[in-house]
Amino acid sequence: MESDFPRRTVPLIVSVDGHIEDVLQYLESLRTEFPLLQVWIHPYACADHPNDFPMKVTTPDLGDSYGNLRTAEITCCKHHFTWLLQETFTSETLNKYDTFFFLEEDYIVAPTVYETIQQGMQAIEEYSVETPFLGVALDPTNGGIAEEPVVLPDHLFYAHAFQTGPMTMHRDIYQAIVRAAPDYCTMDESNWDWTLVQLTLQESLPHVMLFPSRSQVRHIGLDRGMHEHILMGTPTAPLSVFHATAVYGPVRVNHTVRPKQVSGGWGHKMDHEHCLRILSLPPSNNEVSIQ
C-alpha cells in the first residue's frame, strides 16, 4: 500500500554518502514519481575518500576517554548526518520550510506516515507552551528494541524520552544543536542519535518526544547495509494506519532516561575539528541534483 506522502508538492531529499553508482541510478529512476526529488552528495563521504579523512586519520588514534578506538564506518555516519543537518537548515531552496523529517534508508513507512507527522506537529504546537518538545518520532519500538504500547488505544499520541529512530526536527532544535556544538562535536559518542540523547540529558535539548501509539515506520535493515543483522528474512507485516484523536494524559515524562554506555570511537581531534567547522559554516549550496 502506498503512503500518503504528497510526492508532487513536498520536496524529498536523499542525501547519499558518496558516488555509489547503483544508488544514483535508482534515484534517477524515481524522478517521474517524485518530481521534487533532490539528491545531495556528501562531499566528505568515506566512500569517495577511502584512503584519507574521514575514512582514515593522519595522526595516531589514541582512542576516546573510554578506551574505544575510532570506528571509521560509524564515524563517517555521524559526519554525514552533521553535514546533512547543516545543509538542510541553511539551504536557500528550503528556507520556507521549518520542520523536516529525517529517515534512514532501511525503514519502511505506514500508509498514514505524512498525516501522522502533520498531526504530531499540530499537537506539539498546542502543548509546547508548557512542555518543550524535541520533535515527533514515528517508531515507539525504538528500532525494535521495545514493544508497542499496546495498553494505549490505537489512535493516541503520547510523550516519551527520545532514544533513537526517525524523527522530525524544527529549525529551533537545529539552532540549539549549533549552540551546543562544542558538546555535540567532542562528546565520546559516535552515533548521531545517541549524541542527541546525551544532549537531552545535559538539558541542551528538550528531552520530550511525541510518539504515535502505533508504529508508522519499521527498521528492516538492508542486505550488505550497516544494519544487516536485523534484515527480515520474510515479508514484514503491514504497518497500521494511524489517525490521531488525542494526546494521552499530561504531556510530562521523567527527565531521567537510562544513559546508554557511550559507543565511543569519537575521540580523535580531526573528527572534532571537522564537525565544529561544519556546524559553523554558512550556507554552502552544495546541493547536487542528478539531471
PDB file of N, CA, C and O in Angstrom, residues 61 63-65 68 70 186-188 264-272:
ATOM      1  N   ASP A  61      45.619   7.378  16.366  1.00  0.00           N
ATOM      2  CA  ASP A  61      44.326   7.236  17.028  1.00  0.00           C
ATOM      3  C   ASP A  61      44.584   6.748  18.449  1.00  0.00           C
ATOM      4  O   ASP A  61      44.884   5.575  18.669  1.00  0.00           O
ATOM      5  N   GLY A  63      42.331   6.765  20.748  1.00  0.00           N
ATOM      6  CA  GLY A  63      41.081   6.329  21.356  1.00  0.00           C
ATOM      7  C   GLY A  63      40.399   7.451  22.108  1.00  0.00           C
ATOM      8  O   GLY A  63      40.918   8.563  22.236  1.00  0.00           O
ATOM      9  N   ASP A  64      39.210   7.150  22.598  1.00  0.00           N
ATOM     10  CA  ASP A  64      38.475   8.153  23.367  1.00  0.00           C
ATOM     11  C   ASP A  64      38.716   7.935  24.850  1.00  0.00           C
ATOM     12  O   ASP A  64      39.536   7.102  25.255  1.00  0.00           O
ATOM     13  N   SER A  65      37.996   8.658  25.672  1.00  0.00           N
ATOM     14  CA  SER A  65      38.239   8.579  27.111  1.00  0.00           C
ATOM     15  C   SER A  65      37.769   7.265  27.715  1.00  0.00           C
ATOM     16  O   SER A  65      38.049   6.973  28.882  1.00  0.00           O
ATOM     17  N   ASN A  68      37.944   3.337  23.637  1.00  0.00           N
ATOM     18  CA  ASN A  68      37.480   2.822  22.351  1.00  0.00           C
ATOM     19  C   ASN A  68      38.260   3.462  21.217  1.00  0.00           C
ATOM     20  O   ASN A  68      38.352   4.686  21.137  1.00  0.00           O
ATOM     21  N   ARG A  70      38.878   4.437  17.219  1.00  0.00           N
ATOM     22  CA  ARG A  70      37.997   5.014  16.204  1.00  0.00           C
ATOM     23  C   ARG A  70      37.453   3.927  15.273  1.00  0.00           C
ATOM     24  O   ARG A  70      38.205   3.118  14.746  1.00  0.00           O
ATOM     25  N   THR A 186      32.431  16.970  20.408  1.00  0.00           N
ATOM     26  CA  THR A 186      33.546  16.396  21.162  1.00  0.00           C
ATOM     27  C   THR A 186      33.115  15.289  22.116  1.00  0.00           C
ATOM     28  O   THR A 186      33.958  14.635  22.713  1.00  0.00           O
ATOM     29  N   MET A 187      31.817  15.063  22.247  1.00  0.00           N
ATOM     30  CA  MET A 187      31.299  14.033  23.131  1.00  0.00           C
ATOM     31  C   MET A 187      31.774  12.655  22.676  1.00  0.00           C
ATOM     32  O   MET A 187      31.840  12.366  21.482  1.00  0.00           O
ATOM     33  N   ASP A 188      32.109  11.786  23.614  1.00  0.00           N
ATOM     34  CA  ASP A 188      32.568  10.430  23.294  1.00  0.00           C
ATOM     35  C   ASP A 188      31.384   9.573  22.862  1.00  0.00           C
ATOM     36  O   ASP A 188      30.962   8.644  23.551  1.00  0.00           O
ATOM     37  N   GLY A 264      31.460   5.468  21.917  1.00  0.00           N
ATOM     38  CA  GLY A 264      32.849   5.867  21.795  1.00  0.00           C
ATOM     39  C   GLY A 264      33.342   5.853  20.359  1.00  0.00           C
ATOM     40  O   GLY A 264      32.572   5.876  19.409  1.00  0.00           O
ATOM     41  N   GLY A 265      34.649   5.800  20.216  1.00  0.00           N
ATOM     42  CA  GLY A 265      35.241   5.833  18.890  1.00  0.00           C
ATOM     43  C   GLY A 265      35.222   7.214  18.270  1.00  0.00           C
ATOM     44  O   GLY A 265      35.552   7.386  17.101  1.00  0.00           O
ATOM     45  N   TRP A 266      34.832   8.219  19.041  1.00  0.00           N
ATOM     46  CA  TRP A 266      34.755   9.593  18.541  1.00  0.00           C
ATOM     47  C   TRP A 266      35.663  10.454  19.421  1.00  0.00           C
ATOM     48  O   TRP A 266      35.261  11.458  19.989  1.00  0.00           O
ATOM     49  N   GLY A 267      36.897  10.043  19.512  1.00  0.00           N
ATOM     50  CA  GLY A 267      37.809  10.769  20.369  1.00  0.00           C
ATOM     51  C   GLY A 267      38.931  11.488  19.634  1.00  0.00           C
ATOM     52  O   GLY A 267      39.768  12.133  20.265  1.00  0.00           O
ATOM     53  N   HIS A 268      38.925  11.404  18.311  1.00  0.00           N
ATOM     54  CA  HIS A 268      40.034  11.964  17.546  1.00  0.00           C
ATOM     55  C   HIS A 268      39.799  13.440  17.275  1.00  0.00           C
ATOM     56  O   HIS A 268      38.703  13.853  16.891  1.00  0.00           O
ATOM     57  N   LYS A 269      40.842  14.234  17.443  1.00  0.00           N
ATOM     58  CA  LYS A 269      40.698  15.683  17.279  1.00  0.00           C
ATOM     59  C   LYS A 269      40.348  16.073  15.846  1.00  0.00           C
ATOM     60  O   LYS A 269      39.710  17.108  15.624  1.00  0.00           O
ATOM     61  N   MET A 270      40.730  15.244  14.859  1.00  0.00           N
ATOM     62  CA  MET A 270      40.370  15.565  13.472  1.00  0.00           C
ATOM     63  C   MET A 270      38.855  15.471  13.268  1.00  0.00           C
ATOM     64  O   MET A 270      38.266  16.282  12.549  1.00  0.00           O
ATOM     65  N   ASP A 271      38.220  14.497  13.918  1.00  0.00           N
ATOM     66  CA  ASP A 271      36.765  14.401  13.856  1.00  0.00           C
ATOM     67  C   ASP A 271      36.118  15.587  14.557  1.00  0.00           C
ATOM     68  O   ASP A 271      35.153  16.171  14.062  1.00  0.00           O
ATOM     69  N   HIS A 272      36.641  15.936  15.716  1.00  0.00           N
ATOM     70  CA  HIS A 272      36.093  17.069  16.467  1.00  0.00           C
ATOM     71  C   HIS A 272      36.182  18.355  15.649  1.00  0.00           C
ATOM     72  O   HIS A 272      35.203  19.110  15.541  1.00  0.00           O
TER      73      HIS A 272
END
